[in-house]
XYZ file of N, CA, C and O in Angstrom:
768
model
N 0.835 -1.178 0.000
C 0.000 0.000 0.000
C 0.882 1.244 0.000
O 1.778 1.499 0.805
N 0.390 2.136 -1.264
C 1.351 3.507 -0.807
C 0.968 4.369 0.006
O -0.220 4.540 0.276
N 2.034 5.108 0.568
C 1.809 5.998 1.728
C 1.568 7.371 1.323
O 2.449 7.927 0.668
N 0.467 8.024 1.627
C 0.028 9.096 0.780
C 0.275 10.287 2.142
O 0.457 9.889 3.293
N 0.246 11.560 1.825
C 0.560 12.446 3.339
C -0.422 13.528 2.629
O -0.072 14.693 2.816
N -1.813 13.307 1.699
C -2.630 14.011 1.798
C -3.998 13.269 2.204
O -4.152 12.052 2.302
N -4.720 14.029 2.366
C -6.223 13.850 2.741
C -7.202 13.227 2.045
O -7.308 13.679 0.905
N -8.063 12.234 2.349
C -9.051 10.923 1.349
C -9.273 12.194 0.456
O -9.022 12.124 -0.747
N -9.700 13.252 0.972
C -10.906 14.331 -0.010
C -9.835 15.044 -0.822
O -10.019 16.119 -1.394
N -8.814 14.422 -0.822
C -7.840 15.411 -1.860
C -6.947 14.741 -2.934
O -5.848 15.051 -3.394
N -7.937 13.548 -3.215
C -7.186 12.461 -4.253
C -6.895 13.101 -5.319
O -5.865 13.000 -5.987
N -8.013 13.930 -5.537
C -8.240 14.737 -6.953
C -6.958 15.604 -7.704
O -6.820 15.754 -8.918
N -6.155 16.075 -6.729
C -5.150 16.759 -6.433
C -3.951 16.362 -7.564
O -3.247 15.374 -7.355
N -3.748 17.260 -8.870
C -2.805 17.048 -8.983
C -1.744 17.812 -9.456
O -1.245 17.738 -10.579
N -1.371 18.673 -8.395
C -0.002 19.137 -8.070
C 0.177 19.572 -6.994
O -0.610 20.212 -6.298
N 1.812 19.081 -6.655
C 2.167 19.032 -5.427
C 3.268 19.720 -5.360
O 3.668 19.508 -4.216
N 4.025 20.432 -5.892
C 5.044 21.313 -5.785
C 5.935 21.523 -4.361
O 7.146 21.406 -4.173
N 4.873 21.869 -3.466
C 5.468 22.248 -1.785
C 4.777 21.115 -1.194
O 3.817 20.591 -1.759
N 5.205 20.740 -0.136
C 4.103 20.068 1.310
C 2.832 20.656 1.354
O 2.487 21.834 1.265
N 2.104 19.462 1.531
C 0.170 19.794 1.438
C 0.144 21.143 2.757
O -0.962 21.667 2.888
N 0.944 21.526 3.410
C 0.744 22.303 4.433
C 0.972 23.278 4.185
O 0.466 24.185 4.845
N 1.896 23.577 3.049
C 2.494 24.915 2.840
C 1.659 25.228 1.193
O 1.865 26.182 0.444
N 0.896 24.313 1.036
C 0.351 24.704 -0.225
C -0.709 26.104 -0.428
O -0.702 26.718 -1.495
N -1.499 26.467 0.590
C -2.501 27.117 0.359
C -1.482 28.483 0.346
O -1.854 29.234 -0.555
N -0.633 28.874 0.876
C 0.079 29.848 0.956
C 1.168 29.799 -0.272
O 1.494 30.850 -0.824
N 1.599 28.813 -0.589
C 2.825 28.362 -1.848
C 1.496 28.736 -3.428
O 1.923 29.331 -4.417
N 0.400 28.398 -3.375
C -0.716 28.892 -4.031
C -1.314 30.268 -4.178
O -1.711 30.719 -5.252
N -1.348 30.848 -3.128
C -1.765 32.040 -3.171
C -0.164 32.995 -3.023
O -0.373 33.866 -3.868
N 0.516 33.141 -2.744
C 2.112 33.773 -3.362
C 1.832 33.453 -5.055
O 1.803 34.329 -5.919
N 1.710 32.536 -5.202
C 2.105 32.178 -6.878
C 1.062 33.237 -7.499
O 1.299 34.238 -8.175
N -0.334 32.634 -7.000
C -1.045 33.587 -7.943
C -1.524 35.046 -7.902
O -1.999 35.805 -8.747
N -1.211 35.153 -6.565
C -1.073 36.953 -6.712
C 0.156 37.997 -7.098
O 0.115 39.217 -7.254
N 1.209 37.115 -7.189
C 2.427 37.766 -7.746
C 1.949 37.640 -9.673
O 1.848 38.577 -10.464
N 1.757 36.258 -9.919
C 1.502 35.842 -11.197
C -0.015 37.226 -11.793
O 0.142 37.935 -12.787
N -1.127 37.270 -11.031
C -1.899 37.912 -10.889
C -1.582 39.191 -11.019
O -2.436 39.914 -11.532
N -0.649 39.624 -10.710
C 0.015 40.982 -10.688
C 0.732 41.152 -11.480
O 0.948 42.357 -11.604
N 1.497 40.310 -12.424
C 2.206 40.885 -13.792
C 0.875 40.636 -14.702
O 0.791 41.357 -15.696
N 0.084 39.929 -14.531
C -1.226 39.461 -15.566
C -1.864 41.188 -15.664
O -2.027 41.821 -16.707
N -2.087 41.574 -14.532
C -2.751 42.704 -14.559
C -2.001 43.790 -15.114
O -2.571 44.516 -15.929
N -1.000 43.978 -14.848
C -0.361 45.045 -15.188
C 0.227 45.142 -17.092
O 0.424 46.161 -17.754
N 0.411 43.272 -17.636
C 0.731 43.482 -18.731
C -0.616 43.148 -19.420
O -0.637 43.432 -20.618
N -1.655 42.646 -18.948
C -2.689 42.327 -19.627
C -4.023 43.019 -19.509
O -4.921 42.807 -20.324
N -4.157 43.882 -18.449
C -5.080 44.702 -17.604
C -6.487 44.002 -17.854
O -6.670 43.465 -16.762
N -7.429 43.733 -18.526
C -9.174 43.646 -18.352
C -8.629 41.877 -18.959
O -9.512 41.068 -18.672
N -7.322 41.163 -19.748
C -7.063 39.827 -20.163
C -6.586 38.686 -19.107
O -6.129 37.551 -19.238
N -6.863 39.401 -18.152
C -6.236 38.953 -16.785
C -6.686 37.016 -16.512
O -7.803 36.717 -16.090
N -5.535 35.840 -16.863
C -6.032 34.658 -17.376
C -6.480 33.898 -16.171
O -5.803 32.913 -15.876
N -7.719 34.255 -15.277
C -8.618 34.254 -14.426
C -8.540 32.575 -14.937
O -7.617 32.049 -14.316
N -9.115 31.729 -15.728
C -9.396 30.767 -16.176
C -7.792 29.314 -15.559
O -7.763 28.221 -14.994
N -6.862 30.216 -16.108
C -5.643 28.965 -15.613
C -5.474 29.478 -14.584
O -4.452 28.868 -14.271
N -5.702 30.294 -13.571
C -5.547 30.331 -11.921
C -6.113 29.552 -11.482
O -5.712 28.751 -10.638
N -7.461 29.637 -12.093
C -8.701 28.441 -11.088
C -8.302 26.920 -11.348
O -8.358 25.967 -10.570
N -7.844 26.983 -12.792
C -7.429 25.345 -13.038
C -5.718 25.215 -11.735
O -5.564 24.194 -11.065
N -4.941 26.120 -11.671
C -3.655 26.367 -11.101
C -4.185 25.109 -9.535
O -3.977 23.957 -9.155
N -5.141 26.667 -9.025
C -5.585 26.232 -7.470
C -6.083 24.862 -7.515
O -5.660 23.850 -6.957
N -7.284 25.085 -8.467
C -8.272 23.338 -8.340
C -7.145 22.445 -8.240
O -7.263 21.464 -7.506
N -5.867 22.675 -8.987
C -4.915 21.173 -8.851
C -4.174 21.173 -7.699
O -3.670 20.109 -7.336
N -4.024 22.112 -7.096
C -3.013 22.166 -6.077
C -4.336 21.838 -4.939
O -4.652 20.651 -4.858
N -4.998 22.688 -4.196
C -5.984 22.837 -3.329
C -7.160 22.105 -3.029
O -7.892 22.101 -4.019
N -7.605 21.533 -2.150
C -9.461 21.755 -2.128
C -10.246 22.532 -2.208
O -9.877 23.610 -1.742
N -11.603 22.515 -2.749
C -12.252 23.693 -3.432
C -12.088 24.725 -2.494
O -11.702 25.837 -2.856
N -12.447 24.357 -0.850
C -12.547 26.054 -0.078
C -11.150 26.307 -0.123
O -11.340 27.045 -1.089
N -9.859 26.375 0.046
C -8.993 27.069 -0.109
C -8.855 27.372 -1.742
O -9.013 28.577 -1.940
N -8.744 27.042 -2.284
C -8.776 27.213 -3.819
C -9.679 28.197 -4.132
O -9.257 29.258 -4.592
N -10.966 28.002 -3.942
C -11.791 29.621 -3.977
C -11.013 31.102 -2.761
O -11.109 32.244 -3.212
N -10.655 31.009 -2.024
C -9.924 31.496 -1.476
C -8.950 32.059 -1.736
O -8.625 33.020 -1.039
N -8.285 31.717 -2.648
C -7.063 31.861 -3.406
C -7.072 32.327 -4.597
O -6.178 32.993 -5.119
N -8.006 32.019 -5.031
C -8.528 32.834 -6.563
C -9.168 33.947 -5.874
O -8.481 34.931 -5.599
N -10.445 33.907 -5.554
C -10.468 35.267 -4.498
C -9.200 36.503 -3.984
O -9.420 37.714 -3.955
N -8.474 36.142 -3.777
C -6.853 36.264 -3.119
C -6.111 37.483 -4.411
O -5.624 38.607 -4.296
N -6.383 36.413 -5.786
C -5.727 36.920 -6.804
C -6.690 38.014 -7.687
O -6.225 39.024 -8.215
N -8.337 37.554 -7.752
C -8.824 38.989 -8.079
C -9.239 39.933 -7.221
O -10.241 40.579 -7.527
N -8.539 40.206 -5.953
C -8.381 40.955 -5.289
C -7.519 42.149 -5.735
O -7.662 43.372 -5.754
N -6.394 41.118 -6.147
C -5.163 41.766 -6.557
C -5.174 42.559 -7.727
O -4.600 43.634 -7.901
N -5.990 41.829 -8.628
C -6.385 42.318 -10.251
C -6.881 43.488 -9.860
O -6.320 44.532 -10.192
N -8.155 43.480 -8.999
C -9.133 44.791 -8.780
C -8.505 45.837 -7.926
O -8.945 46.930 -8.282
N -7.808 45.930 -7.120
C -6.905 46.582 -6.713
C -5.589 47.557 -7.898
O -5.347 48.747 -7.697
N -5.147 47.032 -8.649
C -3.841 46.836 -9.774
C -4.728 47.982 -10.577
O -4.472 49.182 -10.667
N -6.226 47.005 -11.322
C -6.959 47.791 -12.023
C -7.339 49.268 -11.681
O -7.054 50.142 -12.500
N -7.994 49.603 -10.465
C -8.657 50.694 -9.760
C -7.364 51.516 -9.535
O -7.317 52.696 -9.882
N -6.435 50.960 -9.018
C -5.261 52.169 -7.806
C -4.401 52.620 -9.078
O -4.024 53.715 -9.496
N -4.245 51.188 -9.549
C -2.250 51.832 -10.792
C -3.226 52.044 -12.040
O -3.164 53.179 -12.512
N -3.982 51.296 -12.569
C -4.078 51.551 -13.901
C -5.370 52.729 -14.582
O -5.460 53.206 -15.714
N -6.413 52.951 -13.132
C -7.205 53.721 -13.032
C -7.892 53.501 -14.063
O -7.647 53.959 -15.179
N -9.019 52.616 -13.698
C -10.286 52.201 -14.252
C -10.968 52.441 -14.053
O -11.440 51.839 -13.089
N -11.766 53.461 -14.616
C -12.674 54.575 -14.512
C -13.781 53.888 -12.725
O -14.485 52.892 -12.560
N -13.511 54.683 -12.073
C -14.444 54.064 -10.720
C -16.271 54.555 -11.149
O -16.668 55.611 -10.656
N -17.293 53.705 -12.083
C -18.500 54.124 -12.255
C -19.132 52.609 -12.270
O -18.473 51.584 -12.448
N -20.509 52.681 -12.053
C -20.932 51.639 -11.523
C -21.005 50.111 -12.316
O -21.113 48.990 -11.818
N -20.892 50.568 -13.879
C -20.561 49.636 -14.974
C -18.866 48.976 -14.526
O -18.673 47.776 -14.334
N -18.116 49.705 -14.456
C -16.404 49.228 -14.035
C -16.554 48.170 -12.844
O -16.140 47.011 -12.836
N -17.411 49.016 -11.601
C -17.114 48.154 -10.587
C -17.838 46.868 -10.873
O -17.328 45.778 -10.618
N -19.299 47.034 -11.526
C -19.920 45.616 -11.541
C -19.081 44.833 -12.418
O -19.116 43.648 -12.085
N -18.277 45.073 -13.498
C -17.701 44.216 -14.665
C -17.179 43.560 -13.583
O -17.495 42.382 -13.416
N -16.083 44.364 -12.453
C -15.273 43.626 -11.566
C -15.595 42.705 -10.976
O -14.898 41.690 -10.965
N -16.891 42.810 -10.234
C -17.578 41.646 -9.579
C -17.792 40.192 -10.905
O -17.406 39.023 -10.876
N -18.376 40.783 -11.683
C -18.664 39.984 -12.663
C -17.308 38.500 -13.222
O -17.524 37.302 -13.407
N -15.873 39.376 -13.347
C -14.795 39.056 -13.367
C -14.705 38.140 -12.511
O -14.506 36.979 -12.869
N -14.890 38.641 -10.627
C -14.933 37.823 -9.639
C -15.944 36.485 -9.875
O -15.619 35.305 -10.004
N -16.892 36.920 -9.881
C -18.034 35.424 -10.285
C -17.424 34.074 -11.071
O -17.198 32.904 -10.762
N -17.300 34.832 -12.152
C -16.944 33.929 -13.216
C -15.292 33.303 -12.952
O -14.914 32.324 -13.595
N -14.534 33.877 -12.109
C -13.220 33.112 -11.677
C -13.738 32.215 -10.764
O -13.553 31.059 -11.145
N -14.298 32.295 -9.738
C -15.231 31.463 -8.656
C -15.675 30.293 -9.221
O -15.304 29.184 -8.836
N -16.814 30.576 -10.537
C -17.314 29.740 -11.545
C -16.332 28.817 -11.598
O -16.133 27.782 -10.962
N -15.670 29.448 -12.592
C -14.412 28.313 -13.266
C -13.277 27.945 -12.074
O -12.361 27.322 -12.611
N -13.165 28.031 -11.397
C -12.545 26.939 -9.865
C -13.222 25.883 -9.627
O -12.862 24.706 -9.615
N -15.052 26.746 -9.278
C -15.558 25.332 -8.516
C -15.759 24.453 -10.153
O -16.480 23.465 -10.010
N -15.486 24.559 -10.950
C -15.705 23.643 -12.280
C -14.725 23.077 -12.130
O -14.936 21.939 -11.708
N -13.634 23.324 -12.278
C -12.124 23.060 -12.027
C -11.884 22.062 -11.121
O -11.396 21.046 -11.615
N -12.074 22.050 -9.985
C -12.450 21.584 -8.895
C -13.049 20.498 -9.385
O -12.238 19.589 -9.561
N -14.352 20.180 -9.730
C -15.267 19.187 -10.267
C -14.776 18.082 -11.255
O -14.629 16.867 -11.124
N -14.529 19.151 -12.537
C -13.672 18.334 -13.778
C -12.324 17.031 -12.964
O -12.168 15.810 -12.998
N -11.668 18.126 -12.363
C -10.872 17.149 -12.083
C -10.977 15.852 -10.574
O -10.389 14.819 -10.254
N -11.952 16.605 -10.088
C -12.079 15.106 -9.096
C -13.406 13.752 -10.446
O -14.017 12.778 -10.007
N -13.422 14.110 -11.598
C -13.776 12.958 -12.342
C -13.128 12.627 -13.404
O -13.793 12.075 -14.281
N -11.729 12.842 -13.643
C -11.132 12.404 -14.349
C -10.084 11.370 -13.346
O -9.994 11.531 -12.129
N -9.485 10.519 -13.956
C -8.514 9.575 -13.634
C -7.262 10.241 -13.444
O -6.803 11.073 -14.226
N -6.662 9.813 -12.268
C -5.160 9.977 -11.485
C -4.079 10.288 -12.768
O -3.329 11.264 -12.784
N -4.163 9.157 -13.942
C -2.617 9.125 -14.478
C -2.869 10.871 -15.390
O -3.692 11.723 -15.057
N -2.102 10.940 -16.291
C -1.879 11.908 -17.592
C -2.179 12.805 -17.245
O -3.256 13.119 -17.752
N -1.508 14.075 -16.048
C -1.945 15.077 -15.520
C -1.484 16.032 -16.708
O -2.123 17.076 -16.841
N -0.753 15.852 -17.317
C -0.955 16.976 -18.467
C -2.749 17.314 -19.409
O -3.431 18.269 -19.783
N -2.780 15.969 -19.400
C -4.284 16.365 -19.914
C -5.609 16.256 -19.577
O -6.696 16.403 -20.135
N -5.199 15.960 -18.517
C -6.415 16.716 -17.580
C -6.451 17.474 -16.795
O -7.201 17.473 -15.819
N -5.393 18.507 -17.167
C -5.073 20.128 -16.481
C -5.653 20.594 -17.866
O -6.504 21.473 -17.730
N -5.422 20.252 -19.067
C -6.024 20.443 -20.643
C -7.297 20.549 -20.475
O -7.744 21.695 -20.451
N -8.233 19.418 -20.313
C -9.345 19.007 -20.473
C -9.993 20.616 -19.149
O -10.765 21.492 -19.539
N -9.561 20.578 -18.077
C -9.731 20.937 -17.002
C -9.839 22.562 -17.551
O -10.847 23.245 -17.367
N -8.381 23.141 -18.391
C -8.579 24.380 -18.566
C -10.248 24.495 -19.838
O -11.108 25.367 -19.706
N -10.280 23.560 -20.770
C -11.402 23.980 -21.862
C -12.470 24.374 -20.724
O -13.176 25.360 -20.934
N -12.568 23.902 -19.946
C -14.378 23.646 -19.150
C -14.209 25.033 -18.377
O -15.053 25.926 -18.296
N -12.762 25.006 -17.758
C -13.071 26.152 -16.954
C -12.998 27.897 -17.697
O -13.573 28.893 -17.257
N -12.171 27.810 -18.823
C -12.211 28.538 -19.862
C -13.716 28.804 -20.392
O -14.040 29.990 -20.459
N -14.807 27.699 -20.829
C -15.463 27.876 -21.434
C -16.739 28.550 -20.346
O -17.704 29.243 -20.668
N -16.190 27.891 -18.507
C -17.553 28.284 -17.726
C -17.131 29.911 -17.535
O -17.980 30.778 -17.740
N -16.187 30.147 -17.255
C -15.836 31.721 -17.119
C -16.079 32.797 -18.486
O -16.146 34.012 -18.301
N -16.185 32.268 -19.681
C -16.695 32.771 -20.447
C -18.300 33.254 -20.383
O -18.795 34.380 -20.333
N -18.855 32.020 -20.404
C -20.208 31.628 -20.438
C -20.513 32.824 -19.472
O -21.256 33.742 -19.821
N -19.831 32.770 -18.088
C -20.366 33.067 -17.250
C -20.148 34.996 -17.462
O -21.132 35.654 -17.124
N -19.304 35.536 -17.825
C -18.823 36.687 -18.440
C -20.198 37.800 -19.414
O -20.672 38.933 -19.326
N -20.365 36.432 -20.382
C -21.350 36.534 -21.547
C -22.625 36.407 -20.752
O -23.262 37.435 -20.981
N -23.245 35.693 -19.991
C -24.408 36.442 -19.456
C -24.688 37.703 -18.838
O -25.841 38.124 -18.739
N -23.337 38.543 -18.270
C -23.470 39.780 -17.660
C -24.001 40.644 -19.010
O -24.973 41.399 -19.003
N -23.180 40.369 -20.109
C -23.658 41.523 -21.111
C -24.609 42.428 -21.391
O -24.509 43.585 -21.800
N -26.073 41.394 -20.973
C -27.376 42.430 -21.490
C -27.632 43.321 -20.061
O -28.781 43.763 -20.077
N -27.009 43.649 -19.025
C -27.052 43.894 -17.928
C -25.498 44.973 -18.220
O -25.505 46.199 -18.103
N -24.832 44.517 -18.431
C -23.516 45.636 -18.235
C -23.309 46.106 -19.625
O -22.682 47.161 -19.717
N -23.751 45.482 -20.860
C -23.189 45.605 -21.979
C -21.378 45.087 -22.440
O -20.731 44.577 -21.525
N -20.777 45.229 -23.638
C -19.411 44.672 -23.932
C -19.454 44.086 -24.771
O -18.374 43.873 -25.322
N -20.802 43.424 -25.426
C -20.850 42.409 -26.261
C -19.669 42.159 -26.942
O -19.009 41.132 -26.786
N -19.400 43.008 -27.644
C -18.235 43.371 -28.945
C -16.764 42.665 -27.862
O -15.703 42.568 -28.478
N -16.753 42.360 -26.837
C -15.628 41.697 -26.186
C -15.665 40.043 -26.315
O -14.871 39.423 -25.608
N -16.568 39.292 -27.204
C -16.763 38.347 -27.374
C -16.928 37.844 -28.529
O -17.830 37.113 -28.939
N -15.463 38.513 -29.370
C -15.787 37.952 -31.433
C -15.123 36.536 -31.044
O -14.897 36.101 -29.915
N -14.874 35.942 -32.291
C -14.283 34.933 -32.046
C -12.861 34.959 -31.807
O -12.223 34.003 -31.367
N -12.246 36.415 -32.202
C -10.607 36.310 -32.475
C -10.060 36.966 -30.224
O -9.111 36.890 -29.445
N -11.324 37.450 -30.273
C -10.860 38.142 -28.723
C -11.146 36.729 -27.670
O -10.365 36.567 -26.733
N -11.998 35.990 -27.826
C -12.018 34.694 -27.159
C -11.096 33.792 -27.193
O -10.680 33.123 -26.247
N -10.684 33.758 -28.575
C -9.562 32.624 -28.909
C -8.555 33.089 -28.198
O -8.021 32.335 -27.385
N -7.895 34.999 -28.431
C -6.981 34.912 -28.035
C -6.648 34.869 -26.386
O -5.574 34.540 -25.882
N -7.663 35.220 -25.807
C -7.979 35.358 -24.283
C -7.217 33.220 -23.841
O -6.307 32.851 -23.098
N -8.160 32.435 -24.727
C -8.051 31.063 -24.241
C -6.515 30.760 -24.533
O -5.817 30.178 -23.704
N -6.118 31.116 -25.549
C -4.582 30.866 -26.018
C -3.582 31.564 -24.936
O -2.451 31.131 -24.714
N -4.147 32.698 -24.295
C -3.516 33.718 -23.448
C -3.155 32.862 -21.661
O -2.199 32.799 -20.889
N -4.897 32.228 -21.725
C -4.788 31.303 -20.621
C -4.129 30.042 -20.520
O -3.790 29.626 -19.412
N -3.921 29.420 -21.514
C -2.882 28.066 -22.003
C -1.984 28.555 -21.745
O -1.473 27.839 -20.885
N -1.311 29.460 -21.938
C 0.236 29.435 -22.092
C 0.720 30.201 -20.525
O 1.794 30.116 -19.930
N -0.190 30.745 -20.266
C -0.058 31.319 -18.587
C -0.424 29.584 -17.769
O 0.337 29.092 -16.936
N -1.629 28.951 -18.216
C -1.266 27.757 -17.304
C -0.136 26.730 -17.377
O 0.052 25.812 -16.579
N 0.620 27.046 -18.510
C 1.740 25.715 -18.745
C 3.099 26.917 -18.063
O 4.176 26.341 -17.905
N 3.099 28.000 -17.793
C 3.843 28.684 -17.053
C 4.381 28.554 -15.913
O 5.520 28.507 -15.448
N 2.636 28.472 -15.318
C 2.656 28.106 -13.387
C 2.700 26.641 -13.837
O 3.669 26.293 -13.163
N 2.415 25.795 -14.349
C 2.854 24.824 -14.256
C 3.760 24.239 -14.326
O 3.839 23.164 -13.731
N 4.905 24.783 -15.171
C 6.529 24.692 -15.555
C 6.925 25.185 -14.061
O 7.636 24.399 -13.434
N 6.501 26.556 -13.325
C 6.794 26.740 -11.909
C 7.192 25.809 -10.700
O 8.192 25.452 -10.077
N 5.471 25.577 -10.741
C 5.267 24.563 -10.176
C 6.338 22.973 -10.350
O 6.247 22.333 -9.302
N 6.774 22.640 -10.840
C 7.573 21.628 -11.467
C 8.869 22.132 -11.172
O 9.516 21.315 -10.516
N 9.687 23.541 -11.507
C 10.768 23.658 -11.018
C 10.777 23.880 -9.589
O 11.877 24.216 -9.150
N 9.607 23.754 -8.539
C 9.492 24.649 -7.120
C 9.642 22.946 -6.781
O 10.529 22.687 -5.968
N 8.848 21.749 -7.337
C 8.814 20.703 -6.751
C 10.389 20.182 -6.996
O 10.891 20.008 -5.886
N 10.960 19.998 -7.637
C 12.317 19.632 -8.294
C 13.137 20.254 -7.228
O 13.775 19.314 -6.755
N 13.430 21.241 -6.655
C 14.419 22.219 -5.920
C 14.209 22.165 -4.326
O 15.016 22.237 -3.399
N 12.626 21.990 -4.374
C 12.112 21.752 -2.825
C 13.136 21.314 -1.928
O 13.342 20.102 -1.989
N 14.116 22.204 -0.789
C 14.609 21.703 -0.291
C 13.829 20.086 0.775
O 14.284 18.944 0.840
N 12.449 20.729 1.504
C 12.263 19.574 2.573
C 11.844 18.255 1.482
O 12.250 17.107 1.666
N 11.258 18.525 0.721
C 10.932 17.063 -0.505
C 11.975 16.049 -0.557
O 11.886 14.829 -0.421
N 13.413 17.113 -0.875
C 14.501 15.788 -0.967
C 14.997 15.260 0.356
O 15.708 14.255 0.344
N 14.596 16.013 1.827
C 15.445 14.930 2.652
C 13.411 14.288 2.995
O 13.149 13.154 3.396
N 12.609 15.101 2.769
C 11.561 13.572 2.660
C 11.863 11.859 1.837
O 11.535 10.704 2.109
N 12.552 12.442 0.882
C 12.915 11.197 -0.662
C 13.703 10.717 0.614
O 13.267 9.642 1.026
N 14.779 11.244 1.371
C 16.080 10.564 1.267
C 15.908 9.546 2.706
O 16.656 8.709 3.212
N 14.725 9.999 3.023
C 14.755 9.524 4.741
C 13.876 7.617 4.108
O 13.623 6.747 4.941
């Protein structure tokens, strides 16, 4: 029998970079620093979609919403203080809206991957980003007749938003992978 040092409810889990103890904090550092160049080089493209897939793999859903929470904190903050986004009641609701739909696509995230199978975590962080990509959209695109933006949803501004979020999730994930690799306590865990 293997010896596992996480929790029955956290089979789903797949990445482990730091100790399950230091994760919710090794998670939320990642994505509010990550969150914070997103905002600043991407401002309203901010890839909300591979954070939630980021957390769902590392976390259980309540810290993981927590943590995405954590990071569009950071966005809405970045947006309002440095980049000055007009403060009127359309801006702030988009923001909330932003918030929802990252929430959305976690607890999907979250879901997708506690029903996919343990092996080929490359592609079912894949599978994991389409759903949560497509619920944060979805979820985006119903604010419209209520906030308006439509015109933020051709096909070339979606694609590039999803292409924007792929390559930001194989980022933190390349991270993630060099943070597990270097982990000092991991290797005298291996060695003991």
């Amino acid at each position: 029998m293997a010896f596992s040092i996480l929790p029955p409810h956290a089979d789903h889990l797949r990445l482990h970079p730091v100790a399950p103890r230091l994760a919710p904090v090794f998670c939320l550092a990642l994505l509010t620093a990550s969150c914070a160049l997103a905002s600043f080089a991407l401002a309203c493209a901010t890839p909300f979609a591979a954070f939630a897939v980021l957390a769902a793999a590392m976390l259980p859903l309540r810290p993981a919403l927590l943590v995405v929470t954590g990071a569009w904190l950071v966005n809405q903050t970045i947006g309002f203080g440095a980049l000055h986004y007009p403060v009127d009641g359309t801006t702030i609701a988009w923001g909330f809206a932003i918030g929802a739909a990252a929430l959305l696509a976690t607890a999907v995230s979250s879901a997708v991957l506690r029903t996919l199978p343990q092996g080929r975590t490359v592609l079912a962080l894949a599978v994991t980003l389409v759903a949560a990509y497509a619920a944060y959209e979805l979820a985006l695109l119903a604010a419209t007749p209520l906030l308006g933006g439509e015109g933020a949803f051709t096909a070339a501004v979606v694609t590039r938003i999803g292409l924007t979020s792929a390559a930001w999730l194989a980022g933190l994930v390349a991270a993630c992978e060099i943070v597990r690799l270097v982990d000092p306590d991991r290797r005298v865990m291996r060695s003991a």
